[in-house]
């Protein structure tokens, strides 16, 4: 089912996110025939451009970075429009209203409008207020939606404030909070894998699972984003949102149905069951690290403190590893070891489910473990490892694996995270968007880490290009377990 005719207004249209992620996503949706018959994009920012200039700019960026078909690209670009306004000046929104009305008469959008805030978070409160002043939040004529990008606040208090500000002018059903991890095909597949197959779910609990690892590793450092990152760190940038959402997909109960309420109710129950972090956890189960300079495969990588925009004496973490628990019937006592970091050896996100050993080791104590590796990116797929008889004399068990790679599904077009989420928002499906209560619950859980990291007793250095501080290995070796080191 295609979305209804609609208009997307992108605030921050001259920024990075717009030309790197949003416009390419809309282009591919258009090229694959997934958008409504009539739709238009209205770019908004302070810089003045004519429609033609904006179209040329977006066209050049698409041609440089995406695989495009020229005729399709031209047809797409004709639907791009532009309006310069000062987003902080309420009177300027009259111009915006006029353009939205014009677009409605040309494209028959029937008032259906999405406002995408691809702006710095400092504008998240003022834009909704100014939209409301011109009735642009009013749903009596077509739907009005607001898409917000993370960060949703800086901590629990600011998240609550942001929530109040948004809810003063838009209702929860109008607000779509993007966590792009939820848009990833492989993250969604966690649900299908678990709940569409009779053979895994009966084992998916404390009786059969020994521990769970969740890793989101990046080879890249902070790049050009030192200024932002130094104030955020890995806990705010990756852990509080993306990793906890993935953890919820691994840990949740089957929803009654795949819709926004049922799904997000179950996600919320996981967040409500997270065992609060005690001082003891902060001392013993949390490892914060920061990368230091190193030579990797012939390249010299600078340390975090030498990155542009980063304070010379910065105590910001670029690595976080945590052992945590979900206190509920299913997971009681099963540790979840979660880690993320920049400048690790490679880019990989995966979940590893380690099953318990057999009750009696008839084939020797070294019999292989059963592991299920859910590879979120890259080389998306699922790998199951188990023991098989080593051919020959005797009864030695040997570890073998069964592999599925998404790339073997040649006939399918995998939507990127932004394509999927933009399409869902246009269809009014909020299933894969973060709900306000969940966002707040995640902030509440990480609050003790935020307090601790203001002045961390331990911030361990790790050489760029390695798997983080050795203390993170000890987190598991203490429990006679180990991380998987994916290549
Ligand atoms: C973003 C973070 O939300 O996610 C970045 O701000 C990080 O620092 C990125 O690099 C990772 O996303 P992905 O999709 O490449 O895993």
CSV table of C-alpha atoms and ligand atoms in Angstrom, one decimal:
chain,number,residue,atom,x,y,z
A,1,UNK,CA,0.0,0.0,0.0
A,2,UNK,CA,1.4,3.4,-1.0
A,3,UNK,CA,1.3,6.4,1.3
A,4,UNK,CA,-1.4,9.0,0.7
A,5,UNK,CA,-0.4,12.1,-1.2
A,6,UNK,CA,1.7,14.3,1.0
A,7,UNK,CA,4.3,17.0,1.4
A,8,UNK,CA,7.5,16.7,3.4
A,9,UNK,CA,9.0,19.8,4.8
A,10,UNK,CA,12.6,19.4,5.7
A,11,UNK,CA,14.0,21.9,8.2
A,12,UNK,CA,17.8,22.0,7.9
A,13,UNK,CA,17.7,21.4,4.1
A,14,UNK,CA,21.1,22.9,3.5
A,15,UNK,CA,22.7,20.6,6.1
A,16,UNK,CA,24.5,17.3,6.0
A,17,UNK,CA,21.8,14.9,6.9
A,18,UNK,CA,19.5,16.2,4.2
A,19,UNK,CA,21.8,15.6,1.3
A,20,UNK,CA,23.6,12.5,2.8
A,21,UNK,CA,20.7,10.5,4.0
A,22,UNK,CA,17.2,12.0,3.4
A,23,UNK,CA,17.3,13.1,-0.2
A,24,UNK,CA,18.9,9.8,-1.3
A,25,UNK,CA,16.3,7.8,0.7
A,26,UNK,CA,13.5,9.7,-1.0
A,27,UNK,CA,15.1,9.3,-4.4
A,28,UNK,CA,15.3,5.5,-4.0
A,29,UNK,CA,11.8,5.2,-2.7
A,30,UNK,CA,10.7,7.3,-5.7
A,31,UNK,CA,12.7,5.2,-8.2
A,32,UNK,CA,11.2,2.0,-6.7
A,33,UNK,CA,7.7,3.3,-7.1
A,34,UNK,CA,7.1,3.3,-3.4
A,35,UNK,CA,6.0,6.9,-2.9
A,36,UNK,CA,2.5,8.3,-3.3
A,37,UNK,CA,1.4,9.3,-6.8
A,38,UNK,CA,1.8,12.9,-5.9
A,39,UNK,CA,4.2,14.1,-3.3
A,40,UNK,CA,6.6,17.0,-2.9
A,41,UNK,CA,9.5,18.0,-0.7
A,42,UNK,CA,9.9,21.5,0.6
A,43,UNK,CA,13.4,22.2,1.8
A,44,UNK,CA,13.7,24.9,4.5
A,45,UNK,CA,16.7,26.6,6.0
A,46,UNK,CA,18.1,30.1,6.5
A,47,UNK,CA,20.3,30.2,3.4
A,48,UNK,CA,18.5,31.6,0.4
A,49,UNK,CA,18.1,29.4,-2.7
A,50,UNK,CA,15.6,29.4,-5.5
A,51,UNK,CA,13.8,26.1,-6.2
A,52,UNK,CA,16.1,25.6,-9.2
A,53,UNK,CA,19.2,26.1,-7.2
A,54,UNK,CA,18.1,23.7,-4.5
A,55,UNK,CA,17.2,21.1,-7.2
A,56,UNK,CA,20.6,21.5,-8.8
A,57,UNK,CA,22.4,21.1,-5.5
A,58,UNK,CA,20.5,17.9,-4.6
A,59,UNK,CA,20.9,16.6,-8.1
A,60,UNK,CA,24.6,17.1,-8.1
A,61,UNK,CA,24.9,15.4,-4.7
A,62,UNK,CA,22.8,12.4,-5.8
A,63,UNK,CA,24.8,12.0,-9.0
A,64,UNK,CA,28.0,12.1,-7.1
A,65,UNK,CA,27.0,9.6,-4.4
A,66,UNK,CA,24.2,7.3,-5.6
A,67,UNK,CA,23.5,5.0,-8.5
A,68,UNK,CA,20.9,7.0,-10.4
A,69,UNK,CA,18.9,6.9,-13.6
A,70,UNK,CA,18.9,10.3,-15.2
A,71,UNK,CA,15.3,10.4,-16.4
A,72,UNK,CA,14.1,9.3,-13.0
A,73,UNK,CA,16.4,11.7,-11.3
A,74,UNK,CA,15.0,14.6,-13.3
A,75,UNK,CA,11.5,13.6,-12.5
A,76,UNK,CA,12.3,13.3,-8.8
A,77,UNK,CA,14.1,16.7,-8.7
A,78,UNK,CA,11.1,18.5,-10.2
A,79,UNK,CA,9.3,17.7,-7.0
A,80,UNK,CA,11.9,19.5,-4.9
A,81,UNK,CA,11.0,23.0,-3.7
A,82,UNK,CA,12.7,25.4,-1.4
A,83,UNK,CA,11.8,28.2,1.0
A,84,UNK,CA,14.3,30.3,3.1
A,85,UNK,CA,13.1,31.3,6.5
A,86,UNK,CA,14.6,32.2,9.8
A,87,UNK,CA,13.4,29.3,11.8
A,88,UNK,CA,13.5,31.2,15.1
A,89,UNK,CA,11.2,34.0,13.8
A,90,UNK,CA,7.6,33.1,14.1
A,91,UNK,CA,6.5,35.7,11.5
A,92,UNK,CA,8.6,34.0,8.8
A,93,UNK,CA,6.4,30.9,9.1
A,94,UNK,CA,3.7,32.8,7.2
A,95,UNK,CA,5.9,32.2,4.1
A,96,UNK,CA,6.2,28.6,4.9
A,97,UNK,CA,2.4,28.2,5.3
A,98,UNK,CA,1.9,29.9,2.0
A,99,UNK,CA,4.3,27.5,0.3
A,100,UNK,CA,2.7,24.5,1.9
A,101,UNK,CA,-0.7,25.7,0.7
A,102,UNK,CA,0.7,26.2,-2.8
A,103,UNK,CA,2.1,22.7,-2.9
A,104,UNK,CA,-1.2,21.4,-1.7
A,105,UNK,CA,-3.0,22.9,-4.7
A,106,UNK,CA,-0.4,21.6,-7.2
A,107,UNK,CA,0.1,18.1,-5.8
A,108,UNK,CA,-3.3,17.5,-4.2
A,109,UNK,CA,-1.7,16.7,-0.8
A,110,UNK,CA,-5.0,17.4,1.0
A,111,UNK,CA,-3.2,19.0,3.9
A,112,UNK,CA,-1.0,15.9,4.7
A,113,UNK,CA,2.3,17.2,5.8
A,114,UNK,CA,5.4,15.9,7.6
A,115,UNK,CA,7.8,18.2,9.2
A,116,UNK,CA,11.3,16.7,9.4
A,117,UNK,CA,13.6,18.4,11.9
A,118,UNK,CA,17.0,17.8,10.4
A,119,UNK,CA,18.3,20.7,12.5
A,120,UNK,CA,20.5,21.1,15.6
A,121,UNK,CA,18.5,19.9,18.7
A,122,UNK,CA,18.5,23.5,20.0
A,123,UNK,CA,15.7,24.2,17.5
A,124,UNK,CA,13.5,21.2,18.4
A,125,UNK,CA,11.4,23.3,20.8
A,126,UNK,CA,11.1,26.5,18.8
A,127,UNK,CA,10.1,25.0,15.4
A,128,UNK,CA,7.0,23.1,16.8
A,129,UNK,CA,5.9,26.2,18.6
A,130,UNK,CA,6.2,28.4,15.5
A,131,UNK,CA,4.5,25.8,13.3
A,132,UNK,CA,1.6,25.8,15.8
A,133,UNK,CA,1.4,29.6,15.7
A,134,UNK,CA,0.4,29.3,12.0
A,135,UNK,CA,-1.9,26.3,12.5
A,136,UNK,CA,0.6,23.9,10.8
A,137,UNK,CA,0.0,21.3,13.6
A,138,UNK,CA,-3.8,21.3,13.0
A,139,UNK,CA,-5.1,17.9,11.9
A,140,UNK,CA,-8.6,19.1,11.0
A,141,UNK,CA,-7.5,19.2,7.4
A,142,UNK,CA,-5.0,16.4,6.6
A,143,UNK,CA,-2.5,14.8,9.0
A,144,UNK,CA,0.5,16.7,10.4
A,145,UNK,CA,3.5,14.8,11.6
A,146,UNK,CA,6.8,15.7,13.2
A,147,UNK,CA,9.9,13.6,12.7
A,148,UNK,CA,12.7,14.2,15.2
A,149,UNK,CA,16.2,12.9,15.1
A,150,UNK,CA,18.3,11.9,18.1
A,151,UNK,CA,19.5,13.2,20.5
A,152,UNK,CA,16.2,13.3,22.3
A,153,UNK,CA,17.6,15.2,25.2
A,154,UNK,CA,21.0,15.1,26.9
A,155,UNK,CA,19.9,13.3,30.1
A,156,UNK,CA,16.6,12.4,31.8
A,157,UNK,CA,15.7,15.9,32.8
A,158,UNK,CA,16.3,17.4,29.4
A,159,UNK,CA,14.5,14.6,27.7
A,160,UNK,CA,11.5,15.3,29.9
A,161,UNK,CA,11.7,18.9,29.0
A,162,UNK,CA,11.9,18.2,25.3
A,163,UNK,CA,8.9,15.9,25.6
A,164,UNK,CA,6.9,18.7,27.3
A,165,UNK,CA,7.9,21.2,24.6
A,166,UNK,CA,6.9,18.8,21.8
A,167,UNK,CA,3.7,17.7,23.4
A,168,UNK,CA,2.7,21.3,24.0
A,169,UNK,CA,2.0,21.5,20.2
A,170,UNK,CA,1.9,18.0,18.8
A,171,UNK,CA,0.3,14.9,20.2
A,172,UNK,CA,2.2,11.7,20.7
A,173,UNK,CA,0.6,10.0,17.7
A,174,UNK,CA,2.0,12.9,15.5
A,175,UNK,CA,5.6,12.5,16.7
A,176,UNK,CA,8.0,10.1,15.1
A,177,UNK,CA,11.4,9.7,16.8
A,178,UNK,CA,14.0,8.2,14.6
A,179,UNK,CA,16.4,5.6,15.9
A,180,UNK,CA,17.9,4.5,12.7
A,181,UNK,CA,18.9,1.1,14.1
A,182,UNK,CA,15.2,0.2,14.2
A,183,UNK,CA,15.1,0.9,10.5
A,184,UNK,CA,17.7,-1.7,9.8
A,185,UNK,CA,16.4,-4.8,8.1
A,186,UNK,CA,18.5,-7.1,10.3
A,187,UNK,CA,17.3,-5.5,13.5
A,188,UNK,CA,13.7,-6.1,12.4
A,189,UNK,CA,14.6,-9.6,11.5
A,190,UNK,CA,15.4,-10.3,15.1
A,191,UNK,CA,11.6,-10.3,15.6
A,192,UNK,CA,10.8,-12.5,12.7
A,193,UNK,CA,13.6,-14.9,13.5
A,194,UNK,CA,12.4,-15.2,17.0
A,195,UNK,CA,8.6,-15.2,16.6
A,196,UNK,CA,8.1,-16.8,13.2
A,197,UNK,CA,10.0,-20.0,14.0
A,198,UNK,CA,8.9,-22.6,16.5
A,199,UNK,CA,12.3,-23.9,17.1
A,200,UNK,CA,14.2,-21.0,18.7
A,201,UNK,CA,11.7,-19.4,21.0
A,202,UNK,CA,11.3,-22.3,23.4
A,203,UNK,CA,15.1,-22.1,24.1
A,204,UNK,CA,15.1,-18.3,24.3
A,205,UNK,CA,15.3,-17.9,28.1
A,206,UNK,CA,17.4,-18.4,31.2
A,207,UNK,CA,17.0,-22.2,31.1
A,208,UNK,CA,19.0,-22.6,27.9
A,209,UNK,CA,20.9,-19.3,27.4
A,210,UNK,CA,24.1,-18.8,29.2
A,211,UNK,CA,24.8,-15.2,28.2
A,212,UNK,CA,24.2,-12.7,25.4
A,213,UNK,CA,26.7,-10.4,23.8
A,214,UNK,CA,25.8,-7.2,21.9
A,215,UNK,CA,28.5,-5.5,20.0
A,216,UNK,CA,28.5,-2.4,17.8
A,217,UNK,CA,32.0,-1.7,16.8
A,218,UNK,CA,33.2,1.0,14.4
A,219,UNK,CA,36.6,1.3,12.8
A,220,UNK,CA,36.1,5.0,12.2
A,221,UNK,CA,37.0,7.6,14.8
A,222,UNK,CA,35.0,10.7,15.5
A,223,UNK,CA,35.9,12.2,12.1
A,224,UNK,CA,34.6,15.8,11.7
A,225,UNK,CA,32.2,15.5,14.7
A,226,UNK,CA,34.7,16.0,17.5
A,227,UNK,CA,32.8,19.1,18.7
A,228,UNK,CA,29.5,17.3,19.2
A,229,UNK,CA,31.0,13.9,20.3
A,230,UNK,CA,33.2,15.4,23.0
A,231,UNK,CA,30.1,16.6,24.8
A,232,UNK,CA,28.2,13.3,24.2
A,233,UNK,CA,30.5,10.2,24.3
A,234,UNK,CA,29.7,6.6,23.5
A,235,UNK,CA,27.1,6.3,26.2
A,236,UNK,CA,24.9,9.0,24.8
A,237,UNK,CA,25.8,8.6,21.1
A,238,UNK,CA,25.3,4.8,20.8
A,239,UNK,CA,24.4,3.0,24.0
A,240,UNK,CA,21.4,4.9,25.4
A,241,UNK,CA,19.6,4.6,22.1
A,242,UNK,CA,20.8,2.1,19.4
A,243,UNK,CA,22.2,-0.6,21.7
A,244,UNK,CA,19.3,-0.6,24.2
A,245,UNK,CA,16.8,-0.8,21.3
A,246,UNK,CA,18.7,-3.8,19.9
A,247,UNK,CA,18.7,-5.3,23.4
A,248,UNK,CA,15.0,-4.8,23.6
A,249,UNK,CA,14.5,-6.8,20.3
A,250,UNK,CA,16.5,-9.6,21.8
A,251,UNK,CA,14.8,-9.6,25.1
A,252,UNK,CA,11.2,-8.7,24.5
A,253,UNK,CA,8.2,-11.0,24.9
A,254,UNK,CA,6.2,-11.8,21.7
A,255,UNK,CA,3.8,-8.9,21.0
A,256,UNK,CA,0.1,-9.5,20.6
A,257,UNK,CA,0.4,-8.1,17.1
A,258,UNK,CA,2.9,-6.2,15.0
A,259,UNK,CA,1.6,-2.8,15.4
A,260,UNK,CA,2.9,0.4,17.1
A,261,UNK,CA,1.1,-0.1,20.4
A,262,UNK,CA,1.7,-3.8,21.0
A,263,UNK,CA,5.3,-3.7,19.9
A,264,UNK,CA,6.2,-0.7,21.8
A,265,UNK,CA,4.4,-1.9,24.9
A,266,UNK,CA,6.7,-5.0,24.9
A,267,UNK,CA,9.8,-3.0,24.3
A,268,UNK,CA,8.8,-0.8,27.2
A,269,UNK,CA,8.5,-3.8,29.5
A,270,UNK,CA,12.1,-4.7,28.8
A,271,UNK,CA,13.2,-1.2,29.7
A,272,UNK,CA,11.2,-1.3,32.8
A,273,UNK,CA,12.8,-4.6,33.8
A,274,UNK,CA,16.4,-3.4,33.4
A,275,UNK,CA,18.2,-4.0,36.7
A,276,UNK,CA,19.1,-0.5,37.9
A,277,UNK,CA,22.9,0.1,38.0
A,278,UNK,CA,24.3,0.2,41.5
A,279,UNK,CA,27.5,1.8,42.7
A,280,UNK,CA,29.0,-1.7,42.7
A,281,UNK,CA,28.0,-2.1,39.0
A,282,UNK,CA,29.6,1.2,38.1
A,283,UNK,CA,32.8,0.0,39.8
A,284,UNK,CA,32.8,-3.6,38.6
A,285,UNK,CA,30.6,-4.0,35.5
A,286,UNK,CA,31.2,-0.8,33.6
A,287,UNK,CA,34.3,-0.2,31.4
A,288,UNK,CA,34.9,3.2,29.8
A,289,UNK,CA,37.7,3.7,27.4
A,290,UNK,CA,39.2,6.3,25.1
A,291,UNK,CA,41.3,5.5,22.1
A,292,UNK,CA,45.0,6.6,21.9
A,293,UNK,CA,47.2,7.0,18.9
A,294,UNK,CA,48.4,3.9,17.1
A,295,UNK,CA,49.7,2.6,13.7
A,296,UNK,CA,47.2,0.4,12.0
A,297,UNK,CA,48.0,-1.4,8.8
A,298,UNK,CA,50.6,1.2,7.9
A,299,UNK,CA,48.4,4.2,8.8
A,300,UNK,CA,49.0,6.4,11.7
A,301,UNK,CA,45.8,7.0,13.6
A,302,UNK,CA,45.7,9.9,16.0
A,303,UNK,CA,44.4,9.6,19.5
A,304,UNK,CA,41.0,10.8,20.5
A,305,UNK,CA,42.4,13.9,22.3
A,306,UNK,CA,44.2,14.9,19.1
A,307,UNK,CA,41.1,14.9,17.0
A,308,UNK,CA,39.7,18.2,15.8
A,309,UNK,CA,37.2,19.7,18.1
A,310,UNK,CA,38.2,17.5,21.1
A,311,UNK,CA,39.6,19.0,24.3
A,312,UNK,CA,43.2,18.2,24.9
A,313,UNK,CA,42.4,16.8,28.4
A,314,UNK,CA,39.1,15.3,27.4
A,315,UNK,CA,37.7,12.6,29.7
A,316,UNK,CA,35.0,11.6,27.2
A,317,UNK,CA,34.6,7.9,26.6
A,318,UNK,CA,34.8,6.5,23.0
A,319,UNK,CA,34.3,3.0,24.3
A,320,UNK,CA,31.7,1.6,26.7
A,321,UNK,CA,31.3,-2.0,27.8
A,322,UNK,CA,28.7,-3.0,30.4
A,323,UNK,CA,27.5,-6.2,32.0
A,324,UNK,CA,23.8,-5.8,32.7
A,325,UNK,CA,20.7,-7.8,33.5
A,326,UNK,CA,17.0,-7.9,32.7
A,327,UNK,CA,15.2,-8.7,35.8
A,328,UNK,CA,12.2,-10.7,34.7
A,329,UNK,CA,10.9,-14.3,34.4
A,330,UNK,CA,12.6,-15.0,31.1
A,331,UNK,CA,16.0,-13.5,31.7
A,332,UNK,CA,16.7,-13.6,35.4
A,333,UNK,CA,20.4,-14.1,36.0
A,334,UNK,CA,21.5,-14.1,32.4
A,335,UNK,CA,24.2,-11.5,31.8
A,336,UNK,CA,24.0,-9.2,28.8
A,337,UNK,CA,27.5,-8.0,27.9
A,338,UNK,CA,27.1,-4.9,25.7
A,339,UNK,CA,29.9,-2.9,24.1
A,340,UNK,CA,30.4,-0.2,21.6
A,341,UNK,CA,33.3,1.8,20.6
A,342,UNK,CA,35.0,3.9,17.9
A,343,UNK,CA,38.4,3.0,16.5
A,344,UNK,CA,38.0,-0.7,17.1
A,345,UNK,CA,39.5,-3.1,14.6
A,346,UNK,CA,36.5,-3.3,12.2
A,347,UNK,CA,33.0,-2.1,11.6
A,348,UNK,CA,30.6,-4.8,12.9
A,349,UNK,CA,27.3,-4.9,14.8
A,350,UNK,CA,26.2,-8.3,16.0
A,351,UNK,CA,24.3,-10.2,18.7
A,352,UNK,CA,25.7,-13.4,20.0
A,353,UNK,CA,23.5,-15.8,21.9
A,354,UNK,CA,25.5,-18.3,23.8
A,355,UNK,CA,23.6,-21.4,24.8
A,356,UNK,CA,24.4,-23.5,27.9
A,357,UNK,CA,26.5,-26.6,27.6
A,358,UNK,CA,24.9,-30.0,27.7
A,359,UNK,CA,24.3,-31.3,31.3
A,360,UNK,CA,26.9,-34.0,31.0
A,361,UNK,CA,30.0,-33.7,28.9
A,362,UNK,CA,30.1,-37.2,27.3
A,363,UNK,CA,32.4,-36.0,24.5
A,364,UNK,CA,34.9,-34.3,26.9
A,365,UNK,CA,35.0,-31.0,28.6
A,366,UNK,CA,36.0,-29.2,25.4
A,367,UNK,CA,32.9,-29.9,23.4
A,368,UNK,CA,32.0,-26.9,21.3
A,369,UNK,CA,29.5,-24.3,22.5
A,370,UNK,CA,26.3,-23.7,20.7
A,371,UNK,CA,26.2,-20.1,19.5
A,372,UNK,CA,23.8,-18.1,17.4
A,373,UNK,CA,25.3,-15.1,15.8
A,374,UNK,CA,22.9,-12.5,14.4
A,375,UNK,CA,24.9,-10.3,12.2
A,376,UNK,CA,23.3,-6.9,11.9
A,377,UNK,CA,26.0,-5.3,9.7
A,378,UNK,CA,27.9,-5.6,7.5
A,379,UNK,CA,27.6,-9.1,5.8
A,380,UNK,CA,24.1,-9.2,7.2
A,381,UNK,CA,23.0,-12.7,8.1
A,382,UNK,CA,22.8,-15.5,10.7
A,383,UNK,CA,25.3,-18.0,11.7
A,384,UNK,CA,24.7,-21.0,14.0
A,385,UNK,CA,27.6,-23.0,15.4
A,386,UNK,CA,27.3,-26.4,16.9
A,387,UNK,CA,29.3,-29.6,17.5
A,388,UNK,CA,29.7,-32.4,15.0
A,389,UNK,CA,31.6,-35.6,15.2
A,390,UNK,CA,35.2,-35.2,14.1
A,391,UNK,CA,35.4,-37.7,11.3
A,392,UNK,CA,37.7,-40.7,12.1
A,393,UNK,CA,38.3,-42.8,15.1
A,394,UNK,CA,36.8,-42.0,18.5
A,395,UNK,CA,34.2,-39.5,19.4
A,396,UNK,CA,35.7,-36.1,19.3
A,397,UNK,CA,33.3,-33.2,18.8
A,398,UNK,CA,34.3,-30.4,16.4
A,399,UNK,CA,32.7,-27.0,16.0
A,400,UNK,CA,31.0,-26.4,12.6
A,401,UNK,CA,28.6,-23.8,11.5
A,402,UNK,CA,25.6,-23.1,9.3
A,403,UNK,CA,25.5,-19.7,7.6
A,404,UNK,CA,22.9,-17.5,6.0
A,405,UNK,CA,23.8,-14.3,4.2
A,406,UNK,CA,21.3,-11.8,3.1
A,407,UNK,CA,23.2,-11.1,0.0
A,408,UNK,CA,22.2,-14.6,-1.2
A,409,UNK,CA,18.6,-13.2,-1.5
A,410,UNK,CA,19.4,-11.6,-4.9
A,411,UNK,CA,16.0,-10.8,-6.0
A,412,UNK,CA,15.2,-8.4,-3.1
A,413,UNK,CA,15.8,-4.7,-2.8
A,414,UNK,CA,16.8,-4.1,0.8
A,415,UNK,CA,15.5,-0.8,2.0
A,416,UNK,CA,18.1,1.3,3.9
A,417,UNK,CA,17.1,2.3,7.4
A,418,UNK,CA,16.1,5.8,6.3
A,419,UNK,CA,14.1,4.5,3.4
A,420,UNK,CA,12.1,2.2,5.6
A,421,UNK,CA,11.5,4.7,8.3
A,422,UNK,CA,10.5,7.5,6.0
A,423,UNK,CA,8.1,5.3,4.2
A,424,UNK,CA,6.6,4.1,7.5
A,425,UNK,CA,6.2,7.6,8.8
A,426,UNK,CA,4.3,8.6,5.6
A,427,UNK,CA,2.1,5.6,6.1
A,428,UNK,CA,1.4,6.6,9.7
A,429,UNK,CA,3.1,3.5,11.0
A,430,UNK,CA,5.0,4.3,14.2
A,431,UNK,CA,6.0,0.7,15.1
A,432,UNK,CA,9.7,1.3,14.4
A,433,UNK,CA,9.9,4.6,16.1
A,434,UNK,CA,10.9,5.2,19.6
A,435,UNK,CA,8.0,6.1,21.9
A,436,UNK,CA,8.4,8.8,24.5
A,437,UNK,CA,8.1,6.5,27.6
A,438,UNK,CA,10.8,4.2,26.1
A,439,UNK,CA,13.2,7.1,25.5
A,440,UNK,CA,12.8,8.3,29.1
A,441,UNK,CA,13.2,4.8,30.5
A,442,UNK,CA,16.5,4.5,28.6
A,443,UNK,CA,17.7,7.8,30.0
A,444,UNK,CA,16.7,6.7,33.5
A,445,UNK,CA,18.7,3.5,33.1
A,446,UNK,CA,21.9,5.3,31.9
A,447,UNK,CA,21.6,8.2,34.4
A,448,UNK,CA,24.0,6.6,36.9
A,449,UNK,CA,26.5,6.1,34.1
A,450,UNK,CA,26.1,9.8,33.1
A,451,UNK,CA,26.7,10.8,36.7
A,452,UNK,CA,29.7,8.6,37.0
A,453,UNK,CA,31.3,9.6,33.7
A,454,UNK,CA,31.3,13.3,34.6
A,455,UNK,CA,34.4,12.5,36.7
A,456,UNK,CA,35.2,8.8,36.0
A,457,UNK,CA,37.4,7.1,38.4
A,458,UNK,CA,38.6,4.9,35.6
A,459,UNK,CA,38.8,5.8,31.9
A,460,UNK,CA,41.1,3.3,30.3
A,461,UNK,CA,43.2,4.1,27.2
A,462,UNK,CA,43.1,1.6,24.3
A,463,UNK,CA,45.3,1.8,21.2
A,464,UNK,CA,43.2,2.8,18.1
A,465,UNK,CA,42.5,-0.3,16.1
A,466,UNK,CA,42.2,-2.7,19.1
A,467,UNK,CA,39.2,-4.2,20.8
A,468,UNK,CA,39.0,-1.7,23.6
A,469,UNK,CA,40.6,-1.8,27.0
A,470,UNK,CA,41.8,-5.1,28.4
A,471,UNK,CA,39.5,-4.4,31.4
A,472,UNK,CA,36.6,-5.1,29.1
A,473,UNK,CA,38.0,-8.6,28.4
A,474,UNK,CA,38.3,-9.1,32.2
A,475,UNK,CA,34.6,-8.2,32.5
A,476,UNK,CA,33.9,-11.6,30.9
A,477,UNK,CA,37.0,-13.6,31.8
A,478,UNK,CA,36.1,-13.0,35.5
A,479,UNK,CA,32.9,-14.9,34.7
A,480,UNK,CA,34.9,-17.6,32.7
A,481,UNK,CA,33.5,-16.3,29.5
A,482,UNK,CA,34.9,-14.4,26.5
A,483,UNK,CA,33.8,-11.9,23.9
A,484,UNK,CA,33.6,-13.1,20.4
A,485,UNK,CA,36.1,-11.1,18.3
A,486,UNK,CA,34.4,-10.9,14.9
A,487,UNK,CA,36.6,-10.1,11.9
B,1,LIG,C1,24.9,7.5,14.9
B,1,LIG,C2,26.0,8.0,15.8
B,1,LIG,O1,23.7,7.5,15.6
B,1,LIG,O2,25.2,6.1,14.6
B,1,LIG,C3,27.4,7.8,15.1
B,1,LIG,O3,25.8,9.3,16.1
B,1,LIG,C4,27.6,6.4,14.7
B,1,LIG,O4,28.5,8.2,15.9
B,1,LIG,C5,26.4,5.9,13.9
B,1,LIG,O5,28.7,6.3,13.8
B,1,LIG,C6,26.5,4.4,13.6
B,1,LIG,O6,25.5,4.1,12.7
B,1,LIG,P1,25.7,2.8,11.7
B,1,LIG,O7,24.4,2.7,11.0
B,1,LIG,O8,26.8,3.1,10.8
B,1,LIG,O9,26.0,1.7,12.6
